[in-house]
PDB file of C-alpha atoms and ligand atoms in Angstrom:
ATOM      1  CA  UNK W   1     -15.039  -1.111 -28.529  1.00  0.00           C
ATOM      2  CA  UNK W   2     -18.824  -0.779 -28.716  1.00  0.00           C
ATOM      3  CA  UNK W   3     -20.683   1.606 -26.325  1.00  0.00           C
ATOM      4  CA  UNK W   4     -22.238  -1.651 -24.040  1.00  0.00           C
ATOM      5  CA  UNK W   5     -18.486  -2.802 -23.340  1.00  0.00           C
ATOM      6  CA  UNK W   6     -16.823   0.348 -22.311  1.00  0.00           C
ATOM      7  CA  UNK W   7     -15.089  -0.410 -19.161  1.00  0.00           C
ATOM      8  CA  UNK W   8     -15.852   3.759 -18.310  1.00  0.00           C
ATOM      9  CA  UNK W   9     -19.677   3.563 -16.476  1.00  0.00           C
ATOM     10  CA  UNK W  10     -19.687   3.760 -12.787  1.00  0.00           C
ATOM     11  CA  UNK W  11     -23.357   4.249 -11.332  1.00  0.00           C
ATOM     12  CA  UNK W  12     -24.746   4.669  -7.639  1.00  0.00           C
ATOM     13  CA  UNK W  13     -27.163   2.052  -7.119  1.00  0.00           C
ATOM     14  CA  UNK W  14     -28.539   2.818  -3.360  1.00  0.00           C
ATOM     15  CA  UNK W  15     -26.855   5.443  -0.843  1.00  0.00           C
ATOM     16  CA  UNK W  16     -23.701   3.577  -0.144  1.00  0.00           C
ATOM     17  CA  UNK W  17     -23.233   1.644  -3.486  1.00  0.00           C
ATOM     18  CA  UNK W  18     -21.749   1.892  -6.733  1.00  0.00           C
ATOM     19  CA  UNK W  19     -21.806  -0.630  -9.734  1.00  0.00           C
ATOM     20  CA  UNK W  20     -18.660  -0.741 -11.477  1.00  0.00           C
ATOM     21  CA  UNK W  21     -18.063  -2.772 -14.285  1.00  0.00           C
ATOM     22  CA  UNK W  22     -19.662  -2.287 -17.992  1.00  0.00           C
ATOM     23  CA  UNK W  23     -23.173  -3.296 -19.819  1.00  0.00           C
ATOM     24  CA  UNK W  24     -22.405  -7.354 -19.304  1.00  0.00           C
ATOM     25  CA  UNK W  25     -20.527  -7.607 -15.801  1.00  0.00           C
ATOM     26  CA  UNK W  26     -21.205  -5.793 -12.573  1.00  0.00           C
ATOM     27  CA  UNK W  27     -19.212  -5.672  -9.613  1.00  0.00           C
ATOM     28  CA  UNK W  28     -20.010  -3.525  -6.827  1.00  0.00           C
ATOM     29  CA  UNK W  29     -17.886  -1.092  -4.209  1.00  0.00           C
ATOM     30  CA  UNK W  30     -19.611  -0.290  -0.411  1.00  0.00           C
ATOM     31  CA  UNK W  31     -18.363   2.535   0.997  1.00  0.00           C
ATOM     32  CA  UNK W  32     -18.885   2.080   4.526  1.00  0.00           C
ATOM     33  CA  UNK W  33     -17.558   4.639   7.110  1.00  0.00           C
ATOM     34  CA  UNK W  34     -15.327   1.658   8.497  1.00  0.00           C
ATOM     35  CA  UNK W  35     -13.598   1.097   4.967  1.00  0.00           C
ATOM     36  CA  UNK W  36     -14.574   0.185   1.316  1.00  0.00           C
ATOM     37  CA  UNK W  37     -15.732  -3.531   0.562  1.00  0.00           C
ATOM     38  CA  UNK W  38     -16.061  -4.672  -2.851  1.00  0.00           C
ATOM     39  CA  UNK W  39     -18.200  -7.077  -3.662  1.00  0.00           C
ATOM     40  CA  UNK W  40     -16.992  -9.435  -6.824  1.00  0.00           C
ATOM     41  CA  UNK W  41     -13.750  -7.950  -8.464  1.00  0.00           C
ATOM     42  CA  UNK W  42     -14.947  -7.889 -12.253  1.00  0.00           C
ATOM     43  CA  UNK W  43     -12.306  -8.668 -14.655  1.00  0.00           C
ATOM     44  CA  UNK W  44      -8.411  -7.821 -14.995  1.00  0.00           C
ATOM     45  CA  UNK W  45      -9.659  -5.571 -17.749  1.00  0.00           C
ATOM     46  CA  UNK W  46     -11.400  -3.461 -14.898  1.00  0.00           C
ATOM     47  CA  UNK W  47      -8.356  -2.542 -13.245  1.00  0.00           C
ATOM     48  CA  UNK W  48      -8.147   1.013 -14.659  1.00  0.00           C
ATOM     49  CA  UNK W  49     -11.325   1.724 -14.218  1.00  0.00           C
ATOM     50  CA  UNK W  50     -11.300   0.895 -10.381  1.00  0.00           C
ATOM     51  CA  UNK W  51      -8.397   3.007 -10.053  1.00  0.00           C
ATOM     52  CA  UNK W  52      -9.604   6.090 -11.629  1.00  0.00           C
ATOM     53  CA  UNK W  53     -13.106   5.944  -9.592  1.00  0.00           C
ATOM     54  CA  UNK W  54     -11.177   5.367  -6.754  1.00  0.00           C
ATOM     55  CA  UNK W  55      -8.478   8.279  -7.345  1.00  0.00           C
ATOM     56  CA  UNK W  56     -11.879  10.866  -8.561  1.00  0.00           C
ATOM     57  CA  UNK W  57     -12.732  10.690  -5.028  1.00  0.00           C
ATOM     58  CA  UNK W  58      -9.270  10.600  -3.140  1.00  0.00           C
ATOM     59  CA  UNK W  59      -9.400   6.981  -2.279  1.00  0.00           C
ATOM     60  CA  UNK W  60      -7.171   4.580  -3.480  1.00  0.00           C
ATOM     61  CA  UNK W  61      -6.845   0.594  -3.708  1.00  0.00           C
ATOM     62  CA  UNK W  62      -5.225   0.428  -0.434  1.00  0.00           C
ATOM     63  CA  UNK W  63      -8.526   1.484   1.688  1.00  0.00           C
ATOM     64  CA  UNK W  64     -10.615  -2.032  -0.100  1.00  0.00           C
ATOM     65  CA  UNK W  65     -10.595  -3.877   3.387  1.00  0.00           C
ATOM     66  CA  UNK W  66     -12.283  -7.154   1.552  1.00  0.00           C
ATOM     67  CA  UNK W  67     -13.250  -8.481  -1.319  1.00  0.00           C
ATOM     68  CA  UNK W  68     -16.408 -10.826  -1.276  1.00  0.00           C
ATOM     69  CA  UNK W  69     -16.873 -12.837  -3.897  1.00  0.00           C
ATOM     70  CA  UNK W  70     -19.957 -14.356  -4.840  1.00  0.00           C
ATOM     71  CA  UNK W  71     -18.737 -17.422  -6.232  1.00  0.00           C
ATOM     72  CA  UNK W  72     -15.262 -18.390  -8.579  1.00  0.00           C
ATOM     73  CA  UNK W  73     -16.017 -17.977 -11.997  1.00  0.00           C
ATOM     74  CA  UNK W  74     -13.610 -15.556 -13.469  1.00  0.00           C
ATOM     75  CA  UNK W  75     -16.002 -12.824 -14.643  1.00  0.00           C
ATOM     76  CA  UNK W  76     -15.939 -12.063 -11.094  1.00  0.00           C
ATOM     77  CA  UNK W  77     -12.525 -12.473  -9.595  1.00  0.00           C
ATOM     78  CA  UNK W  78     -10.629 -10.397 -12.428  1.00  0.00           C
ATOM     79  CA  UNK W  79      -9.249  -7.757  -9.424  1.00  0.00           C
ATOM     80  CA  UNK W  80      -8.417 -10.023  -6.853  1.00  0.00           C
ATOM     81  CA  UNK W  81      -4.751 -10.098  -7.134  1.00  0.00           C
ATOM     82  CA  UNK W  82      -4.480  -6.646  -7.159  1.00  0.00           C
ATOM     83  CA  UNK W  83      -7.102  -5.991  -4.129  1.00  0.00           C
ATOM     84  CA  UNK W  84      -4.955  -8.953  -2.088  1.00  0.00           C
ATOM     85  CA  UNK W  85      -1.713  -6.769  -3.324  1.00  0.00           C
ATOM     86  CA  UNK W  86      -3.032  -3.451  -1.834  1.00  0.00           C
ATOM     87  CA  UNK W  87      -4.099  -5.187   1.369  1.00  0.00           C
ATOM     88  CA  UNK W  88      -7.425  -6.583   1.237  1.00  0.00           C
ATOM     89  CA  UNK W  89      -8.747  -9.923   2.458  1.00  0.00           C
ATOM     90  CA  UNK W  90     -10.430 -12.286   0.161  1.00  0.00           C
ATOM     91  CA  UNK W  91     -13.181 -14.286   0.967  1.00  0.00           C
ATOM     92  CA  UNK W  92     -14.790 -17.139  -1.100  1.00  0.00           C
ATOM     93  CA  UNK W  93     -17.056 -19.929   0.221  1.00  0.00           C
ATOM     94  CA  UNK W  94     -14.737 -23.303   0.735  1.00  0.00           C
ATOM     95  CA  UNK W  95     -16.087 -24.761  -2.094  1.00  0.00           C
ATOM     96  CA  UNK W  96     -15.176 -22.531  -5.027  1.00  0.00           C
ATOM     97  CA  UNK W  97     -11.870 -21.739  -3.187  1.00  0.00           C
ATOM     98  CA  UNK W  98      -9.877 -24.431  -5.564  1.00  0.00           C
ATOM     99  CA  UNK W  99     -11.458 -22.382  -8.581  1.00  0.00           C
ATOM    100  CA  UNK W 100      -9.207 -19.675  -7.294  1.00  0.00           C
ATOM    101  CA  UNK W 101      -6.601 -21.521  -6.264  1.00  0.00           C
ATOM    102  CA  UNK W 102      -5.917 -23.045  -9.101  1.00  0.00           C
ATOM    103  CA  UNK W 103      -7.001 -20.039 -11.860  1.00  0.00           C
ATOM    104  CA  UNK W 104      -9.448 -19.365 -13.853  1.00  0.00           C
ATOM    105  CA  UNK W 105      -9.163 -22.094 -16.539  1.00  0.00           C
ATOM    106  CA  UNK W 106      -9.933 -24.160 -13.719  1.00  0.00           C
ATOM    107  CA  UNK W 107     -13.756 -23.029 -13.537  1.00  0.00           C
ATOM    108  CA  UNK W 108     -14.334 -25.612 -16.335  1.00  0.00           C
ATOM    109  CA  UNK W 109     -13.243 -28.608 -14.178  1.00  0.00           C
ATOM    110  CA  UNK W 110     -14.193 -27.671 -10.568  1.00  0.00           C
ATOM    111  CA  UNK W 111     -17.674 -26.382 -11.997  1.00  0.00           C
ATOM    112  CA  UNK W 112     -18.199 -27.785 -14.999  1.00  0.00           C
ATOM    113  CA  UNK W 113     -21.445 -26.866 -16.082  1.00  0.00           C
ATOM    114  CA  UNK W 114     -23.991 -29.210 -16.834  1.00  0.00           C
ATOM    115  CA  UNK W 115     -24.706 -28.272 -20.567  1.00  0.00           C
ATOM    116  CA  UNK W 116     -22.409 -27.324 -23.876  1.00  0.00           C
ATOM    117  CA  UNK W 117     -22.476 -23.834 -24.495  1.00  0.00           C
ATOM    118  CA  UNK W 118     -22.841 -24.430 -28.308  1.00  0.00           C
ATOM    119  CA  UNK W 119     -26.644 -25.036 -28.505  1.00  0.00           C
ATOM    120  CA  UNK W 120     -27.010 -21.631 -27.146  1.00  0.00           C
ATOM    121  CA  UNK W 121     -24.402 -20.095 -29.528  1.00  0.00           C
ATOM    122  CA  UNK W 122     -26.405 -21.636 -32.861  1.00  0.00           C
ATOM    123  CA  UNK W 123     -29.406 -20.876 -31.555  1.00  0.00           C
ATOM    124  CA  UNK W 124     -28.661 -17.179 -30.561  1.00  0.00           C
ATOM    125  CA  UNK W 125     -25.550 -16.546 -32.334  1.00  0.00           C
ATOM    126  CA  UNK W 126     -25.619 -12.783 -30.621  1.00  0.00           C
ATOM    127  CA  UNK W 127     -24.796 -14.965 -27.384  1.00  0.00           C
ATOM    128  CA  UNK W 128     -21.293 -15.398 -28.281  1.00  0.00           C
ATOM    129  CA  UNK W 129     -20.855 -11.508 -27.357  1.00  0.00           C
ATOM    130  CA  UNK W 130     -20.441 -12.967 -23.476  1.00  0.00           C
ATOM    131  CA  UNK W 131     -17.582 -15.488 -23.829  1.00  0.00           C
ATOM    132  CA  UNK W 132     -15.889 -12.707 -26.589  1.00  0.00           C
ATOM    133  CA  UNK W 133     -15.988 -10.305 -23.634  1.00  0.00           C
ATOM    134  CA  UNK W 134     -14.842 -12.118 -21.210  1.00  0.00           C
ATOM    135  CA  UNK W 135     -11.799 -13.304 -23.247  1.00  0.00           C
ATOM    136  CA  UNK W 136     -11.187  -9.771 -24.488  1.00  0.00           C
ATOM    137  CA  UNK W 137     -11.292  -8.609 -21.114  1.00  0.00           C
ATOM    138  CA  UNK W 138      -8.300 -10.784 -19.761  1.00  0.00           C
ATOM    139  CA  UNK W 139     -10.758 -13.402 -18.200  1.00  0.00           C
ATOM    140  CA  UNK W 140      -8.959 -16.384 -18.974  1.00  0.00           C
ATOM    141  CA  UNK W 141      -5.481 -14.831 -18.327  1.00  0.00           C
ATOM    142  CA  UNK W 142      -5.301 -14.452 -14.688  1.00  0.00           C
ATOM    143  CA  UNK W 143      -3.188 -16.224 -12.056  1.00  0.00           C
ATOM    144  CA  UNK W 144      -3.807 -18.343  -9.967  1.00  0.00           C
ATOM    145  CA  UNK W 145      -4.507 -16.738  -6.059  1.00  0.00           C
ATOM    146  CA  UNK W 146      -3.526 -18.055  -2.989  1.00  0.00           C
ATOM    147  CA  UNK W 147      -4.278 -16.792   0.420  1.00  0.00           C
ATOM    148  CA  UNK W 148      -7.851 -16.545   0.104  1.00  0.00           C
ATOM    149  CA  UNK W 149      -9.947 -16.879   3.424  1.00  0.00           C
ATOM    150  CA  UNK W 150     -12.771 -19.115   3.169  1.00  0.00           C
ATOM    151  CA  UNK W 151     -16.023 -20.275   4.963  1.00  0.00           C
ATOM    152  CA  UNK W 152     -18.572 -22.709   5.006  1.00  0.00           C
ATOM    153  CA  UNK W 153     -22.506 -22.157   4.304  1.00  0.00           C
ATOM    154  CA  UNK W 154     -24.109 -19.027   5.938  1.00  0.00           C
ATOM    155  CA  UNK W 155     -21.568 -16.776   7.681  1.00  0.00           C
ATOM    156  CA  UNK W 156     -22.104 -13.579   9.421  1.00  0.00           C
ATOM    157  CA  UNK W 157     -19.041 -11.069   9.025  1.00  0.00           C
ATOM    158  CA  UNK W 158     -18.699  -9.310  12.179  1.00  0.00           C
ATOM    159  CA  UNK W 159     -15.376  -8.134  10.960  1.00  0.00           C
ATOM    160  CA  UNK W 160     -15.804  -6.142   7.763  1.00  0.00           C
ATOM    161  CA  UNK W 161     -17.691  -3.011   7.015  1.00  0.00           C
ATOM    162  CA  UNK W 162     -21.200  -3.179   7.186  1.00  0.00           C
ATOM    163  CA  UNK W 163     -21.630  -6.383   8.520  1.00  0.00           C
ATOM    164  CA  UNK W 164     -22.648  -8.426   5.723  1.00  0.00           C
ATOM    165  CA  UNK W 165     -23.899 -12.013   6.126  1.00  0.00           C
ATOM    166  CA  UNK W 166     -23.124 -14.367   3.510  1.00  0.00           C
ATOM    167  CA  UNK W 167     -26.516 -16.691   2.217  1.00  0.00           C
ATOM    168  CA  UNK W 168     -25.186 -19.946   0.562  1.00  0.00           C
ATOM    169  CA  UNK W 169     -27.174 -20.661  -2.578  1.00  0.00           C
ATOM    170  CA  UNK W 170     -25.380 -23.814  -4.267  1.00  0.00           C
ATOM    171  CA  UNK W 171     -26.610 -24.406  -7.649  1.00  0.00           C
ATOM    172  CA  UNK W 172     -24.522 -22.320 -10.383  1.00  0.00           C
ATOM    173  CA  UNK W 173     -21.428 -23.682  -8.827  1.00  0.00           C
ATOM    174  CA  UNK W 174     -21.349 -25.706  -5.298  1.00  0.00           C
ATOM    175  CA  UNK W 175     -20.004 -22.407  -3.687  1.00  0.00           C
ATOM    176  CA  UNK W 176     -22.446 -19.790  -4.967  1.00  0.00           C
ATOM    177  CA  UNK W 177     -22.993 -17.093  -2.188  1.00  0.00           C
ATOM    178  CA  UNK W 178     -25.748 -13.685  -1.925  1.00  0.00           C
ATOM    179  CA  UNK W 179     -24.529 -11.248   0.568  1.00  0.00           C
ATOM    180  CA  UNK W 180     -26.885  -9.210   2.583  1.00  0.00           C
ATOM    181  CA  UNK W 181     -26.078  -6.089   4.287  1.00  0.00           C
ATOM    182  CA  UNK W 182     -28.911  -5.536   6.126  1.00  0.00           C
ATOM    183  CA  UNK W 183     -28.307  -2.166   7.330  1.00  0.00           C
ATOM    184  CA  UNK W 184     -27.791  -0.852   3.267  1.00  0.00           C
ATOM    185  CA  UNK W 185     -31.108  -2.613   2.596  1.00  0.00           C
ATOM    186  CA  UNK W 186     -28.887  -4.361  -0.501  1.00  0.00           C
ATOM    187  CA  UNK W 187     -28.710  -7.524  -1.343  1.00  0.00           C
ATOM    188  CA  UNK W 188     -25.917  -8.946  -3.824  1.00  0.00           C
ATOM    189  CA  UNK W 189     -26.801 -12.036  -5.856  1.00  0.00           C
ATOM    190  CA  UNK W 190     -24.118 -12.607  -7.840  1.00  0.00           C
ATOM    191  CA  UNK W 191     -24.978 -15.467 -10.141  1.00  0.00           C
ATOM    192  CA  UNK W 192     -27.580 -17.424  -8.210  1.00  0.00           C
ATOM    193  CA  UNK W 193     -29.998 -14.670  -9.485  1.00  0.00           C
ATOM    194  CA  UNK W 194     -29.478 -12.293 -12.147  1.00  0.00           C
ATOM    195  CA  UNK W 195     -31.735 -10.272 -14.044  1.00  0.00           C
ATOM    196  CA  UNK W 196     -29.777 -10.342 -17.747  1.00  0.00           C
ATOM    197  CA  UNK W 197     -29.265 -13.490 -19.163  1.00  0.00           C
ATOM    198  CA  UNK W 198     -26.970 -13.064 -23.014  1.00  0.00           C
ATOM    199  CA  UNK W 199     -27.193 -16.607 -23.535  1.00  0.00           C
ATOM    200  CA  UNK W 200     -30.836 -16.132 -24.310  1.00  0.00           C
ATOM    201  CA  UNK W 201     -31.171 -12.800 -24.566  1.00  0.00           C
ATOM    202  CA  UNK W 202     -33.611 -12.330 -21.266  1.00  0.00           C
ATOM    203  CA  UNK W 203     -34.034  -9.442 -19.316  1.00  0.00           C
ATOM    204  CA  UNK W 204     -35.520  -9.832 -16.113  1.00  0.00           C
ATOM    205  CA  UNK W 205     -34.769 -11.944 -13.050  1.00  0.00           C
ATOM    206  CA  UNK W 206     -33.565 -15.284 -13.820  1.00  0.00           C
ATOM    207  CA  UNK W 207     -31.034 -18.417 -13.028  1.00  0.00           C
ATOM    208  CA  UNK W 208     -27.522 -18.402 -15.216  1.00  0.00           C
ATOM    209  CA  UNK W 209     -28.460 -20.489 -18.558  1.00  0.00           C
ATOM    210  CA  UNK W 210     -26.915 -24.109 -18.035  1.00  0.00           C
ATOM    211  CA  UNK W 211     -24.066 -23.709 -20.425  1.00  0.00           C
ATOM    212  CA  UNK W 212     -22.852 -21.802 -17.711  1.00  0.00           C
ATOM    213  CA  UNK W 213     -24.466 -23.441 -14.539  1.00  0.00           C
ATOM    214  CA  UNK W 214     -22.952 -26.861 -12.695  1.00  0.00           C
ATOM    215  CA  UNK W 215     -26.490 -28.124 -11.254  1.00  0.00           C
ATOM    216  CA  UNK W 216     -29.510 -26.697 -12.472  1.00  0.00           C
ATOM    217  CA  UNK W 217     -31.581 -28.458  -9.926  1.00  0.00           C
ATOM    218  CA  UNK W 218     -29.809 -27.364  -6.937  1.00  0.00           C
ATOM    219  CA  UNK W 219     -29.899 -23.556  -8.404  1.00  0.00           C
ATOM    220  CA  UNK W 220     -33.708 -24.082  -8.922  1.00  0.00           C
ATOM    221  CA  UNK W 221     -34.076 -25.054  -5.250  1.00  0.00           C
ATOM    222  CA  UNK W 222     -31.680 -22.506  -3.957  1.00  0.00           C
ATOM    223  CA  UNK W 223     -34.420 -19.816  -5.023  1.00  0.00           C
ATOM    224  CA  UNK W 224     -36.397 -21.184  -2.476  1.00  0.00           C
ATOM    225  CA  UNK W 225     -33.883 -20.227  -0.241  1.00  0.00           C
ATOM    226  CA  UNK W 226     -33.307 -16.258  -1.718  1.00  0.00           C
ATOM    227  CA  UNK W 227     -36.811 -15.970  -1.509  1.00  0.00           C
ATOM    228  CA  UNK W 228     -36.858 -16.333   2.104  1.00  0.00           C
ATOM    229  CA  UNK W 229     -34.858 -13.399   2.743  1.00  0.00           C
ATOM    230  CA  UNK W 230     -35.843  -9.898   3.960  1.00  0.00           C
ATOM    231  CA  UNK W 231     -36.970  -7.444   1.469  1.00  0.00           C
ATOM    232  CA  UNK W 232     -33.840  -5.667  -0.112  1.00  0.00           C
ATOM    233  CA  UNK W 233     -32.957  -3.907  -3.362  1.00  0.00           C
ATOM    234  CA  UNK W 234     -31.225  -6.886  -5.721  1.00  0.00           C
ATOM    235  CA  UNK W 235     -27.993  -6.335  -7.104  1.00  0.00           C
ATOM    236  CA  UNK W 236     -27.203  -8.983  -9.484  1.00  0.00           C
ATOM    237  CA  UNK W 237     -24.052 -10.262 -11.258  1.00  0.00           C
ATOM    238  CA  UNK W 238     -25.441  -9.411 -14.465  1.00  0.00           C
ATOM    239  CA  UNK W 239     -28.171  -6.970 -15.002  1.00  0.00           C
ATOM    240  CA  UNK W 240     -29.645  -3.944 -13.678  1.00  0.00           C
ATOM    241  CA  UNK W 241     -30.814  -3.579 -10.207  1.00  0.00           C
ATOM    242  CA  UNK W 242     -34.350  -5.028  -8.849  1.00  0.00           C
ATOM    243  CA  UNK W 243     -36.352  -3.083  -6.531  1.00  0.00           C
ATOM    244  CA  UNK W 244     -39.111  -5.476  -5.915  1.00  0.00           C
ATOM    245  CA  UNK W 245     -37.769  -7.698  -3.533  1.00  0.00           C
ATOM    246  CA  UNK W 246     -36.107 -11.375  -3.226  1.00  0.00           C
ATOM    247  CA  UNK W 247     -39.607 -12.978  -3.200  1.00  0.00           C
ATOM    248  CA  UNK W 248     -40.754 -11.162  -5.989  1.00  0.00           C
ATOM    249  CA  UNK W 249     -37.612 -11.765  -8.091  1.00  0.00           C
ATOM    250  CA  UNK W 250     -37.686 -15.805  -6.555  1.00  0.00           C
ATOM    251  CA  UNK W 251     -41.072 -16.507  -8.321  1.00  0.00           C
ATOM    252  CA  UNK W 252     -39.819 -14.758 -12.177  1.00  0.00           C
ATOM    253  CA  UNK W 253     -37.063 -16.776 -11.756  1.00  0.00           C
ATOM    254  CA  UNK W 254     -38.884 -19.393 -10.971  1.00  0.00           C
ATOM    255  CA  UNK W 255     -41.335 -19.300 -13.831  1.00  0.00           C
ATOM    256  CA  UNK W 256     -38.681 -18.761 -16.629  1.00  0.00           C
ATOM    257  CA  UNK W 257     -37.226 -22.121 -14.956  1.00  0.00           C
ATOM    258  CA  UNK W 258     -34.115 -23.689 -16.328  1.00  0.00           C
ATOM    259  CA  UNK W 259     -33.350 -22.618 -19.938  1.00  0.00           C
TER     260      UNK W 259
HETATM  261 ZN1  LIG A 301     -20.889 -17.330 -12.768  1.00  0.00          ZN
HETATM  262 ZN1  LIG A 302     -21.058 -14.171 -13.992  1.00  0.00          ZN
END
């Protein structure tokens, strides 16, 4: 396994946050004084290295109140079935719940993206590193969940630690979520903004390429909406962390445009 895919690098991102995950998929534990939330669940291959953070510090799976995922695709709902196992609530916006309903080979169908992924394999054949990871990671092997709690468009969770509010940013798939805790001063974009894009080989904030993106458009627009928000630190699905601000990270995205 090369050194940008071991599943072993767990870093604190802001006072309360750590990104788990490895060099091509983040997910992200809160550790609030009312429980942990985890924000995206990675993939199945992930599962050990959850467990052994957790277990460093005397915590264990059990004390993950929620998981909030950012959207279906299954780079980022790997640990859901064992979260849900251990106790925790899932929560997906309505319209990617049939993504996890019906597992992850499903993404293709309920969010098919708008473009073939080939072009961007011939033309960068380094891209194909992404898809090899994902498979290798047990991406394309997990079950189907059911059980999930859902919600429409922006939702405020009273409920869960931190109170994070949920920002609906349709574009990469119809139910494409960031969610802002406002008293963290974080902001997680999951894939409506990320700031490391394989398929091209970008660093830096920009949309999902649209191998991997259902409406381009609509994820073009949605950055209109992101860069509305209050100033936080960004922490994308993919990528390292961006201090400068959703307006700031808005307009780079904007100007790369859709690739
Ligand atoms: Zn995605
Ligand atoms: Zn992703």
């Amino acid at each position: 396994m090369s050194r940008r895919t071991q599943p072993d690098r767990v870093h604190q991102v802001a006072p309360a946050v750590e990104r788990l995950g490895d060099g091509m998929v983040n997910f992200y534990l809160v550790d609030h004084p009312d429980g942990l939330v985890l924000v995206d669940a990675g993939l199945p291959g992930h599962l050990g290295q959850l467990r052994e953070h957790l277990a460093r510090s005397g915590r264990s799976l059990h004390e993950i109140k929620a998981v909030l995922l950012t959207h279906g695709h299954p780079d980022h709902t790997g640990l859901v079935t064992a979260a849900q196992q251990a106790g925790a609530d899932i929560w997906i916006h309505e319209a990617d719940a049939a993504i996890l309903a019906d597992g992850p080979r499903s993404a293709m169908r309920h969010a098919k993206p708008e473009r073939s992924m080939f072009p961007y394999l011939l033309r960068r054949p380094a891209s194909i590193s992404g898809p090899l990871h994902l498979a290798r990671m047990g991406g394309f092997s997990g079950r189907p969940v059911h059980g999930a709690h859902t919600f429409q468009g922006d939702h405020h969770f009273d409920e869960i630690p931190g109170r994070p509010q949920a920002v609906a940013l349709p574009g990469h798939t119809d139910g494409t979520v960031a969610y802002h805790f406002p008293a963290l001063g974080v902001l997680f974009t999951g894939d409506a903004l990320v700031t490391r894009e394989d398929m091209i080989g970008h660093t830096g904030p920009s949309l999902v390429s649209r191998g991997f993106t259902h409406d381009g458009a609509a994820a073009l627009s949605s950055l209109d909406r992101l860069a509305e928000l209050p100033p936080a630190l960004l922490l994308p699905g993919h990528g390292p962390a961006f201090a400068d601000g959703p307006q700031a990270a808005a307009t780079q995205a904007r100007h790369m445009g859709l690739h």
